[in-house]
PDB file of C-alpha atoms and ligand atoms in Angstrom:
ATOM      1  CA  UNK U 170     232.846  54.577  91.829  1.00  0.00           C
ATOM      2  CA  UNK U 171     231.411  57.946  90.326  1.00  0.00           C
ATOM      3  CA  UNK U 172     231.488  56.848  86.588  1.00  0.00           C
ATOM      4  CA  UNK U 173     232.016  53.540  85.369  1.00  0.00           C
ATOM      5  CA  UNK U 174     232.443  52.844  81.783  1.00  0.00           C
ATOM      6  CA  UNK U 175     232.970  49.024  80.989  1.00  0.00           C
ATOM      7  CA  UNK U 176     233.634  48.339  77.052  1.00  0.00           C
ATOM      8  CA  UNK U 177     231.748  50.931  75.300  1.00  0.00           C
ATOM      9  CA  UNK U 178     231.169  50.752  71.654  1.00  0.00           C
ATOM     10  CA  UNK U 179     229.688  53.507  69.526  1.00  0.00           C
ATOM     11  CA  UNK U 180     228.652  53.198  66.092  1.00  0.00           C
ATOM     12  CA  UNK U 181     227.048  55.553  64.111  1.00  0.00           C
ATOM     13  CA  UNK U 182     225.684  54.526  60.462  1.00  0.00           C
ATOM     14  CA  UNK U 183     229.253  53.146  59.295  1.00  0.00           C
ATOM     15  CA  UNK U 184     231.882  55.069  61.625  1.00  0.00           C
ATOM     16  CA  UNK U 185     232.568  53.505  64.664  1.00  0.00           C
ATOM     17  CA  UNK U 186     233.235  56.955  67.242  1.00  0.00           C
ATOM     18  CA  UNK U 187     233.755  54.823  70.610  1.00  0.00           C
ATOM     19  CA  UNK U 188     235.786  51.726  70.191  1.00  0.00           C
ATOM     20  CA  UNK U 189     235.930  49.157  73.210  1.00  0.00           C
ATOM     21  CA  UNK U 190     236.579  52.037  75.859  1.00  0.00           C
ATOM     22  CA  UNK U 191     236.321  51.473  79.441  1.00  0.00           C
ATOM     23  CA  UNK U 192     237.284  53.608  82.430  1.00  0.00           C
ATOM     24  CA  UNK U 193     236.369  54.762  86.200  1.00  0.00           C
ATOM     25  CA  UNK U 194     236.186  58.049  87.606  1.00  0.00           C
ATOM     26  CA  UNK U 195     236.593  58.163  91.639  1.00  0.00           C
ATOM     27  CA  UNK U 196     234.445  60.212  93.785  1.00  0.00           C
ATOM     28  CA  UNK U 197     236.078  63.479  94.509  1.00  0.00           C
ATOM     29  CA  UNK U 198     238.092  63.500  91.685  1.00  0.00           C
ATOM     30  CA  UNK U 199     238.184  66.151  88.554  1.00  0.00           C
ATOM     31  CA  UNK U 200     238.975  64.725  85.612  1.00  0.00           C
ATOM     32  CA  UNK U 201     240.279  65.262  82.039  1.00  0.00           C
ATOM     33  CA  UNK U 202     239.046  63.957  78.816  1.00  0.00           C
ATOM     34  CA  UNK U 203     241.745  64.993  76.460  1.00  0.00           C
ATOM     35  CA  UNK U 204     241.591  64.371  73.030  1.00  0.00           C
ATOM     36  CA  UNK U 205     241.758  65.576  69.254  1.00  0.00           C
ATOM     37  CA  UNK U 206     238.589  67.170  67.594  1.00  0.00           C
ATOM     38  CA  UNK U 207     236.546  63.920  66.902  1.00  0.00           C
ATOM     39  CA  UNK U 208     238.356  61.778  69.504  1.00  0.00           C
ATOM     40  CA  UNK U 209     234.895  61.121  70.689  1.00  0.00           C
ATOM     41  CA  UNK U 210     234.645  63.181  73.572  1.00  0.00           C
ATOM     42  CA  UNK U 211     231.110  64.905  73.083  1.00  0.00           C
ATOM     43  CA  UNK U 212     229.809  61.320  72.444  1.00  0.00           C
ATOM     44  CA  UNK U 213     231.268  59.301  75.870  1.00  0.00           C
ATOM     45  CA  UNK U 214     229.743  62.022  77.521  1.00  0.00           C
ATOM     46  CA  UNK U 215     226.401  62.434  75.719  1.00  0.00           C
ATOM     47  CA  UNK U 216     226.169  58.346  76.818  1.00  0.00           C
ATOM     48  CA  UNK U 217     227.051  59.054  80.282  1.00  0.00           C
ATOM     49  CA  UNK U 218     224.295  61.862  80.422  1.00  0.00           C
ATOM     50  CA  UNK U 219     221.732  59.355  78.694  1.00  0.00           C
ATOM     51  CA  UNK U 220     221.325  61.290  75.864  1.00  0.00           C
ATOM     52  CA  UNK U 221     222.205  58.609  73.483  1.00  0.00           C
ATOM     53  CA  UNK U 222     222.654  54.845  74.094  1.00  0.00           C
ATOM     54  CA  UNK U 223     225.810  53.003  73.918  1.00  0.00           C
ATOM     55  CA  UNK U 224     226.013  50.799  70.952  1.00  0.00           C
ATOM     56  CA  UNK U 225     227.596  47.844  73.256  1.00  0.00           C
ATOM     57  CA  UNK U 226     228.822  47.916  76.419  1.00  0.00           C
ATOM     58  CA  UNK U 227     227.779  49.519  79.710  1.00  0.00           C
ATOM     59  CA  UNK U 228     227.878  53.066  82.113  1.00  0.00           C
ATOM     60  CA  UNK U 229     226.801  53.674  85.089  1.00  0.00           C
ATOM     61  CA  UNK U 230     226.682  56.590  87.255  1.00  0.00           C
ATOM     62  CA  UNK U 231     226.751  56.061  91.173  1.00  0.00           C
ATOM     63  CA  UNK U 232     225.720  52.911  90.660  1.00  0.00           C
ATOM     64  CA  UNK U 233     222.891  53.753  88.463  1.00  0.00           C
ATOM     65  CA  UNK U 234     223.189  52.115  84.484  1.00  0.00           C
ATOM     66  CA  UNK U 235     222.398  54.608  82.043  1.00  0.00           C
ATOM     67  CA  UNK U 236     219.836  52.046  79.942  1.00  0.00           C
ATOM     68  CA  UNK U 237     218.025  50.432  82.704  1.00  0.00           C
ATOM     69  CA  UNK U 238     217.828  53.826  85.271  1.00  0.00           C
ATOM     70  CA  UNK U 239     217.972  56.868  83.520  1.00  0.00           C
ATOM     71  CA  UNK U 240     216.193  58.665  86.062  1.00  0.00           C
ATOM     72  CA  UNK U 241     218.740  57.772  88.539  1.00  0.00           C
ATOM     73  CA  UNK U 242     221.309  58.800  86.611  1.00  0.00           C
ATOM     74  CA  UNK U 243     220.260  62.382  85.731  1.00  0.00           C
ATOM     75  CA  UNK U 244     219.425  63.161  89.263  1.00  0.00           C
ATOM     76  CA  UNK U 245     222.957  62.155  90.096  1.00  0.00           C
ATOM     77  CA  UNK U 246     224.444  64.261  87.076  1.00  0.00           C
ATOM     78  CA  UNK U 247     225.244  67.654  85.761  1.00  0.00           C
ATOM     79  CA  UNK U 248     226.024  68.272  82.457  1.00  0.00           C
ATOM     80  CA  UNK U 249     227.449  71.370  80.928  1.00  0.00           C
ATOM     81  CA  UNK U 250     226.929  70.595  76.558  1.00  0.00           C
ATOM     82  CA  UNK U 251     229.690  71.395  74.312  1.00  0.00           C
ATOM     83  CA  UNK U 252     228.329  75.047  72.748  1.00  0.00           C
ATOM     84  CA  UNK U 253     226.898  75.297  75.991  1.00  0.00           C
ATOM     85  CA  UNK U 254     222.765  75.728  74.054  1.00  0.00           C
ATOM     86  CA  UNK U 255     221.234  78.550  75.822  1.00  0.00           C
ATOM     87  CA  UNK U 256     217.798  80.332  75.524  1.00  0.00           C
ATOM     88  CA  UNK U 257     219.152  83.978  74.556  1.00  0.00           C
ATOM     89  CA  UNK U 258     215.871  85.860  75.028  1.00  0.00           C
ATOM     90  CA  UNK U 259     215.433  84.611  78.375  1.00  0.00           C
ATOM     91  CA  UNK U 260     216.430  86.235  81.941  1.00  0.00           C
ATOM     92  CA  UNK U 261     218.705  84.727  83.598  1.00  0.00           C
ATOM     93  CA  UNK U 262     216.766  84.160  86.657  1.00  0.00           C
ATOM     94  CA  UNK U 263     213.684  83.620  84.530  1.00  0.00           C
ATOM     95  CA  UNK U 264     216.219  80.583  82.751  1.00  0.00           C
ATOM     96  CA  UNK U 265     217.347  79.516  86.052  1.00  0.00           C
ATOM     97  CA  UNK U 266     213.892  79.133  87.387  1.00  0.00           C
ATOM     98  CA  UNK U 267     212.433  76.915  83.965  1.00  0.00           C
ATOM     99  CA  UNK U 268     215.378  74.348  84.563  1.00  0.00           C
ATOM    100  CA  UNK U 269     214.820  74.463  88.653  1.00  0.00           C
ATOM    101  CA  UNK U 270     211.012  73.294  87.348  1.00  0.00           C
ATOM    102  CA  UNK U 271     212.357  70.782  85.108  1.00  0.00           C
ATOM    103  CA  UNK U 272     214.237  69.391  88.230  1.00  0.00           C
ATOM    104  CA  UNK U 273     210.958  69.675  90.513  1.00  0.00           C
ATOM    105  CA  UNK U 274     213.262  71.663  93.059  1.00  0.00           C
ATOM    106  CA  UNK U 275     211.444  72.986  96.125  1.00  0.00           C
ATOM    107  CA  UNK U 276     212.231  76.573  97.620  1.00  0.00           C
ATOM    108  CA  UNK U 277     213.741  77.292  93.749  1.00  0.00           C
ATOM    109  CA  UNK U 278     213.732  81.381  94.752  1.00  0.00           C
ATOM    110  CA  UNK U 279     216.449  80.143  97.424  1.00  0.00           C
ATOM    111  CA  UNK U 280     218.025  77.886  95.334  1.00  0.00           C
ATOM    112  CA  UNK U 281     218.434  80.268  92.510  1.00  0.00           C
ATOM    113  CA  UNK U 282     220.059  82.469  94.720  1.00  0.00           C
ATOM    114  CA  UNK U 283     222.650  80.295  96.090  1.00  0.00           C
ATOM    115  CA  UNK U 284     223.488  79.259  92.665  1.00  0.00           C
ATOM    116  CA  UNK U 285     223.998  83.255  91.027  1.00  0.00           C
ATOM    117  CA  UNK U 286     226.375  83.638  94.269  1.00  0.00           C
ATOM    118  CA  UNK U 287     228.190  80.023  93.592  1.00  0.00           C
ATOM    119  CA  UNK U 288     228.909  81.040  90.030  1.00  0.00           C
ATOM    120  CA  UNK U 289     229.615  84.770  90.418  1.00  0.00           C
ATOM    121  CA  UNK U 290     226.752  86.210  88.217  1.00  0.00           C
ATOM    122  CA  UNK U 291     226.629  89.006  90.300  1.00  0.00           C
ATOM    123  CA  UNK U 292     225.370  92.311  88.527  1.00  0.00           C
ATOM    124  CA  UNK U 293     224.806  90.071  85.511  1.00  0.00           C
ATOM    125  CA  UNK U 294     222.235  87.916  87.406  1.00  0.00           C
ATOM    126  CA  UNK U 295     219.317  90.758  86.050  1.00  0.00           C
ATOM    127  CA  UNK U 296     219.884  90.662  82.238  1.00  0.00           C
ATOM    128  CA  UNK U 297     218.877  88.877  79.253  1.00  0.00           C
ATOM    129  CA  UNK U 298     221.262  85.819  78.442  1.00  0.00           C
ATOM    130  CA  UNK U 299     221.670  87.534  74.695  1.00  0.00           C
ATOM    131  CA  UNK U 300     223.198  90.271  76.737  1.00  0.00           C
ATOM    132  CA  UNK U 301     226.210  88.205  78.562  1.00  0.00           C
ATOM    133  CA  UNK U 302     229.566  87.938  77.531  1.00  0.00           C
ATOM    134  CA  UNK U 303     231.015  84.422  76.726  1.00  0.00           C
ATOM    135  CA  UNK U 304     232.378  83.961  79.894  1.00  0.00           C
ATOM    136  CA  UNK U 305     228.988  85.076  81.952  1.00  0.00           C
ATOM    137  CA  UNK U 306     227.523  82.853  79.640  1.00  0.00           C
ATOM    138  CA  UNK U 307     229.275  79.681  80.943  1.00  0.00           C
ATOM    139  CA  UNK U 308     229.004  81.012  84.510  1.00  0.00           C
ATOM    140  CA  UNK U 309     224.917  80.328  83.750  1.00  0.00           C
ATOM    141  CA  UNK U 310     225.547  77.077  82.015  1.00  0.00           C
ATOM    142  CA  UNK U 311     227.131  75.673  84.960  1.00  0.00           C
ATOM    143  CA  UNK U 312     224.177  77.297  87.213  1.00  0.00           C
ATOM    144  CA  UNK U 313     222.055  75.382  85.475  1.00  0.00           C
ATOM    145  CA  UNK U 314     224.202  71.815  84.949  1.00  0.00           C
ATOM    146  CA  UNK U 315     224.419  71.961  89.332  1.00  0.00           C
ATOM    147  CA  UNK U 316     220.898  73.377  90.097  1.00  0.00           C
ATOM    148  CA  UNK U 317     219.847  70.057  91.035  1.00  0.00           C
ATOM    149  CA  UNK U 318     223.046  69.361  93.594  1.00  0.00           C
ATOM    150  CA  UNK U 319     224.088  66.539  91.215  1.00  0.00           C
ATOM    151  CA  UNK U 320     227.117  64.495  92.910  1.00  0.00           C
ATOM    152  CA  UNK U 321     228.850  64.281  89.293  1.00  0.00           C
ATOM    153  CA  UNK U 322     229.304  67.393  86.827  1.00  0.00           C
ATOM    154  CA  UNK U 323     229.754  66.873  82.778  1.00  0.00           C
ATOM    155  CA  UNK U 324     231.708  69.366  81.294  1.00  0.00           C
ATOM    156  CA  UNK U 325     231.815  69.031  77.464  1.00  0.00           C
ATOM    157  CA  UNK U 326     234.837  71.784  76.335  1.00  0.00           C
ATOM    158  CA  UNK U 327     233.826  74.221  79.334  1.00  0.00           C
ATOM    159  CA  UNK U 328     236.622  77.075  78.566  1.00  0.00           C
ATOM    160  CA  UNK U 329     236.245  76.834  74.607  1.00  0.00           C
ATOM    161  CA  UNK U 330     236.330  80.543  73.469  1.00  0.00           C
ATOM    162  CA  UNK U 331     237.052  81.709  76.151  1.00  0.00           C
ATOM    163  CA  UNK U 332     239.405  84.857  76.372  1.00  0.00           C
ATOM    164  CA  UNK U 333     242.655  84.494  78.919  1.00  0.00           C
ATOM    165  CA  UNK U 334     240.474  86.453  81.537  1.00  0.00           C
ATOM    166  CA  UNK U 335     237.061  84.966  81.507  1.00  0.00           C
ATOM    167  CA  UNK U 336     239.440  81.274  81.087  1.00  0.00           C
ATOM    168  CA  UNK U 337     241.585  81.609  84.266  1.00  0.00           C
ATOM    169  CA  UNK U 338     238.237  82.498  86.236  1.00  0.00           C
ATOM    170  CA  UNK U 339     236.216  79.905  84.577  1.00  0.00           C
ATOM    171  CA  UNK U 340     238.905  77.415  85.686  1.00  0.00           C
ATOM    172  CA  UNK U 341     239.175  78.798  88.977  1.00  0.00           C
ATOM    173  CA  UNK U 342     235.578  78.312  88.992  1.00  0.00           C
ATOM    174  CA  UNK U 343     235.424  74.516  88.285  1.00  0.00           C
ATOM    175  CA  UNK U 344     238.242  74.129  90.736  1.00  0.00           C
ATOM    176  CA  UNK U 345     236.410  75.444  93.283  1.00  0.00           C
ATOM    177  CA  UNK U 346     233.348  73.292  92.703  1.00  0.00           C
ATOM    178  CA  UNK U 347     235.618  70.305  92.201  1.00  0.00           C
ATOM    179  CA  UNK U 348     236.100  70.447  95.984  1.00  0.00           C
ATOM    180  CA  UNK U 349     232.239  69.627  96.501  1.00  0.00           C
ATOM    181  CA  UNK U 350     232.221  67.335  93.267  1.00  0.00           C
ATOM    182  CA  UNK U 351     233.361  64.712  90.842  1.00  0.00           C
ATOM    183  CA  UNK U 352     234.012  66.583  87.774  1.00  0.00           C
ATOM    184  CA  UNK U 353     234.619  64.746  84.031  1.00  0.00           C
ATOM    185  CA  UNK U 354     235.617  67.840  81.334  1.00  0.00           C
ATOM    186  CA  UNK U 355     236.873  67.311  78.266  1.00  0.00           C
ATOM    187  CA  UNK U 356     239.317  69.596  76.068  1.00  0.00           C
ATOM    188  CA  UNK U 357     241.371  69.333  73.428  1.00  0.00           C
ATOM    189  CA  UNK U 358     244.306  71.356  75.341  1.00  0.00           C
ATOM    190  CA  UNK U 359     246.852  69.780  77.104  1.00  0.00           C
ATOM    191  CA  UNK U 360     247.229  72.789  79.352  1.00  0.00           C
ATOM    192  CA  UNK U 361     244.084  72.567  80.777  1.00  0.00           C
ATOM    193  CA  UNK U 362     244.352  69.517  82.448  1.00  0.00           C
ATOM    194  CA  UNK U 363     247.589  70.347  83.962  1.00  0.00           C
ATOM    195  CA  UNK U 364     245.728  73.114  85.275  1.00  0.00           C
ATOM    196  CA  UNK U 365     242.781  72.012  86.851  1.00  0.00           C
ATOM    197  CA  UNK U 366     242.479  67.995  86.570  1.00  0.00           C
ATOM    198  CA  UNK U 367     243.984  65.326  89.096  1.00  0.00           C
ATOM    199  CA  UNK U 368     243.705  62.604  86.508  1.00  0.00           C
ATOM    200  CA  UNK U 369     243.494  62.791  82.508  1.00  0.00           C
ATOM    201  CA  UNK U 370     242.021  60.126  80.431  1.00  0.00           C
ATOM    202  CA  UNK U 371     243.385  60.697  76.296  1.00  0.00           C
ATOM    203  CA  UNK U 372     241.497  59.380  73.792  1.00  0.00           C
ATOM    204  CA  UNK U 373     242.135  59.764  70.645  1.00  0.00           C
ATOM    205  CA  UNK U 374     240.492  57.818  67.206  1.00  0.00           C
ATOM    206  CA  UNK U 375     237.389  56.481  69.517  1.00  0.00           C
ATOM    207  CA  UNK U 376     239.769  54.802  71.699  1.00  0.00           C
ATOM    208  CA  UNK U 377     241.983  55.411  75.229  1.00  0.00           C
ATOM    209  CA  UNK U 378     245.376  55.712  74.688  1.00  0.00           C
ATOM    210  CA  UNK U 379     245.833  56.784  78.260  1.00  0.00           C
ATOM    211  CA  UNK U 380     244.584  56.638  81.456  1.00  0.00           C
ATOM    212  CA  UNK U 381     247.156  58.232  84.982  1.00  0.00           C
ATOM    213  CA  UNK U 382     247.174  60.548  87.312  1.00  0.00           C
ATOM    214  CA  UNK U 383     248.305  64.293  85.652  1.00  0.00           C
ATOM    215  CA  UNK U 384     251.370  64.540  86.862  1.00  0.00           C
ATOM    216  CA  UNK U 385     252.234  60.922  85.946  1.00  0.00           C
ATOM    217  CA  UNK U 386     251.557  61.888  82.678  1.00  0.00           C
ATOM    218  CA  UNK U 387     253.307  64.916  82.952  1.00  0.00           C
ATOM    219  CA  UNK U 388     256.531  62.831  84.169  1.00  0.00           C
ATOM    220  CA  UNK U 389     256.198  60.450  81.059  1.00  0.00           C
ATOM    221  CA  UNK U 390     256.532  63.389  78.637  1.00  0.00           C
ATOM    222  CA  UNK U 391     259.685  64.093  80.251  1.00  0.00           C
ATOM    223  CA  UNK U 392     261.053  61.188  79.921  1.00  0.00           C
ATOM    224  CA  UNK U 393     260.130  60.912  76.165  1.00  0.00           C
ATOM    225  CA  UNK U 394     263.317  61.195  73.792  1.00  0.00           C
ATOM    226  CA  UNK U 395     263.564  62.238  70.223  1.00  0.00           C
ATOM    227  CA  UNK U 396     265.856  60.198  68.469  1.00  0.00           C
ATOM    228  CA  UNK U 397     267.003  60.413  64.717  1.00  0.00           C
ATOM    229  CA  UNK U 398     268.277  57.602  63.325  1.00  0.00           C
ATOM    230  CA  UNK U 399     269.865  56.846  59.333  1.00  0.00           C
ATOM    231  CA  UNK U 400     269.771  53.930  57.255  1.00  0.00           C
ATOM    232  CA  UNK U 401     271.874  53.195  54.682  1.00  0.00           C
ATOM    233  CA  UNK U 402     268.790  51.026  52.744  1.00  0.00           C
ATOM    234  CA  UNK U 403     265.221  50.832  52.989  1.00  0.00           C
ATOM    235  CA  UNK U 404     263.666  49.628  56.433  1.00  0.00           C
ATOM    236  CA  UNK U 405     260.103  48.916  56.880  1.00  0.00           C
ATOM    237  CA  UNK U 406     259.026  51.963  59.094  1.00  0.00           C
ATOM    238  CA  UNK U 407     256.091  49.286  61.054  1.00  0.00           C
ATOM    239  CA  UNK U 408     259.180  47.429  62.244  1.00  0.00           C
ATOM    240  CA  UNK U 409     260.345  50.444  63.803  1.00  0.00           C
ATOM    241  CA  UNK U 410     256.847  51.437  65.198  1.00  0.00           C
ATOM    242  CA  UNK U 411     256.504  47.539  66.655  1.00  0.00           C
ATOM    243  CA  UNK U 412     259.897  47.779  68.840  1.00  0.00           C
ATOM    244  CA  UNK U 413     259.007  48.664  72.914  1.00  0.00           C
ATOM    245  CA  UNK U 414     258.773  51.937  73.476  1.00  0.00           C
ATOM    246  CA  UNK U 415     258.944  53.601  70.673  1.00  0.00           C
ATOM    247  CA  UNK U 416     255.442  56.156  70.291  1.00  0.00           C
ATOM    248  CA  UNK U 417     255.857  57.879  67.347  1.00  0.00           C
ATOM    249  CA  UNK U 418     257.663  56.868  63.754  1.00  0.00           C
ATOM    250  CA  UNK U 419     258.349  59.904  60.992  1.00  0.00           C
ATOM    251  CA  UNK U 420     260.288  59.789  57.946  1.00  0.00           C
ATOM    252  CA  UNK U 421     262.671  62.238  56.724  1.00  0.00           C
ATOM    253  CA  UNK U 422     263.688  62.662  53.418  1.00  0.00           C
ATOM    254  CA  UNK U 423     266.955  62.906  52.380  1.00  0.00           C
TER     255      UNK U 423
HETATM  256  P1  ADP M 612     234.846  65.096  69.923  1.00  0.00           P
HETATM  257  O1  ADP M 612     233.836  65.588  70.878  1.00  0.00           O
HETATM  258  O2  ADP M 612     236.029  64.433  70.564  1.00  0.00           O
HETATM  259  O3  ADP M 612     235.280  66.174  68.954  1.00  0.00           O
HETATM  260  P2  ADP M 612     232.644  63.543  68.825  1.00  0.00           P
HETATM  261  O4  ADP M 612     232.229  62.602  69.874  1.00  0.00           O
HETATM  262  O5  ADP M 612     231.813  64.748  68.609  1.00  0.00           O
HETATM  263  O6  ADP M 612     234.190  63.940  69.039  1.00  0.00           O
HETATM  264  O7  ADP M 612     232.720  62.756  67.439  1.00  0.00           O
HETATM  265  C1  ADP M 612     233.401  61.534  67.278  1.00  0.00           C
HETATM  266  C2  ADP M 612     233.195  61.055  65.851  1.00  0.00           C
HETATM  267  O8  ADP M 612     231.846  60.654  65.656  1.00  0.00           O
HETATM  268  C3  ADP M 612     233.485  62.123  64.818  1.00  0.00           C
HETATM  269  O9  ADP M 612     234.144  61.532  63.718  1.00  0.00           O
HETATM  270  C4  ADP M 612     232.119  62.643  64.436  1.00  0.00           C
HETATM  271  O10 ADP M 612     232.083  63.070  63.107  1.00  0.00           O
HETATM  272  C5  ADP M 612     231.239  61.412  64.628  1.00  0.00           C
HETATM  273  N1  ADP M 612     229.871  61.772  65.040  1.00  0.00           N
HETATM  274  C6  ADP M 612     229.522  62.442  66.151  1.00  0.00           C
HETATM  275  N2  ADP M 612     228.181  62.576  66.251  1.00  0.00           N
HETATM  276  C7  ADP M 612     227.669  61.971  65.151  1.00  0.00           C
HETATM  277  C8  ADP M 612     226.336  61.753  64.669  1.00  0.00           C
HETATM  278  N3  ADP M 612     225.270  62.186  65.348  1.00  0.00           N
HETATM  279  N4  ADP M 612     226.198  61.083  63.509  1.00  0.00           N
HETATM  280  C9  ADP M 612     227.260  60.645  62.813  1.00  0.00           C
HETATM  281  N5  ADP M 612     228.541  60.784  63.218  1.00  0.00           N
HETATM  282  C10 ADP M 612     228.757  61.454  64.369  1.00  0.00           C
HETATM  283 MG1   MG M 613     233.114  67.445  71.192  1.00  0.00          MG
END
């Protein structure tokens, strides 16, 4: 298993963002985190990148835990930060090289290379970062999240901002990559995982409401039916909500 996440709690001060979640991500694989602004999206994934700890509970990359080897773990991993945080005033190639350092990489020249052709920096690959559209912008980002030749790529909100253009080829992009990689990205667009993900996870309120292949999902919409229903007195609308099947409870007024 690529990603493992086994009843994960987070709590920060009072507000619990992660609530008992577990999942598994198969090699291969690129999937969707879909979920409302404040799901807790950014958070799974900043615990699966060991940038934070888990409250309770336990991740582990390729076999790695996050707590007990987080070495392992971010030599297996790739992650692409929601607002992707770039250094402006620095080259690109210049940028490139600093995080090929970080790494320890050997032949980094080469490596920097084969990354500006992998992302399609092209006549961009000689300016300032300040200087680069959105788009170009996330073309470095994932440079730098795969510099490393990670087996598993974290994509926090990759195509945010994005214009219809620079989207499609942004997409395209992770596709592509998805071929060589097991890819987690989150959105908040149902679209996008119809698009580009074989499996979507939802979470929504810290906790997985969801968890199938895309186009199982996809099928399950389908079948969904909106039905309107009148009483002639007062029913308790949690009754309603309680009986199999039903997803969603609104009231009307009359
Ligand atoms: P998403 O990425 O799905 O929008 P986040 O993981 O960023 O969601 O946030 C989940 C919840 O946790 C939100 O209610 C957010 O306000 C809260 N949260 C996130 N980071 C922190 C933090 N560092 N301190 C306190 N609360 C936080
Ligand atoms: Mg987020």
């Amino acid at each position: 298993m690529s990603i493992k996440v086994k009843n994960v709690t987070k709590i920060y001060g009072e507000q619990k963002a992660l609530d008992d979640v577990s999942f598994s991500v198969e090699p291969g694989h690129i999937v969707g985190f879909l979920g409302p602004n404040g799901a807790g999206k950014s958070t799974m994934m900043k615990i699966i990148t060991c940038f934070i700890p888990q409250s309770s509970g336990s991740v582990s990359v390729c076999g790695y835990d996050v707590i007990e080897n987080p070495i392992d773990v971010k030599r297996q991993v790739g992650y692409l930060p929601e607002h992707n945080p770039l250094y402006l005033d620095m080259y690109v190639k210049e940028y490139l090289d600093f995080v090929g350092g970080v790494y320890k990489i050997d032949n980094r020249k080469g490596r920097i290379k084969e990354m500006i052709d992998m992302v399609g920096l092209g006549i961009e690959q000689n300016k300032k970062i300040g200087a680069l559209s959105k788009g170009y912008r996330q073309r470095v980002g994932l440079a730098q999240a795969m510099i490393h030749d990670p087996k598993v790529l974290i994509l926090d909100e990759p195509t945010t901002g994005l214009d219809p253009n620079q989207l499609e080829e942004i997409r395209g992009l992770i596709k592509n990559i998805g071929k060589e990689k097991t890819i987690m990205l989150s959105t908040h667009i149902m679209q996008e995982v119809e698009a580009i993900c074989d499996k979507t996870i939802i979470v929504n309120h810290g906790k997985i409401v969801a968890d199938d292949k895309t186009k199982d999902l996809q099928n399950q919409q389908k079948n969904l039916i909106v039905l309107t229903v009148e009483f002639d007195k007062e029913v308790d609308l949690k009754q309603i909500q309680n009986i199999d099947g039903v997803v969603q409870v609104k009231k009307f007024p009359r």
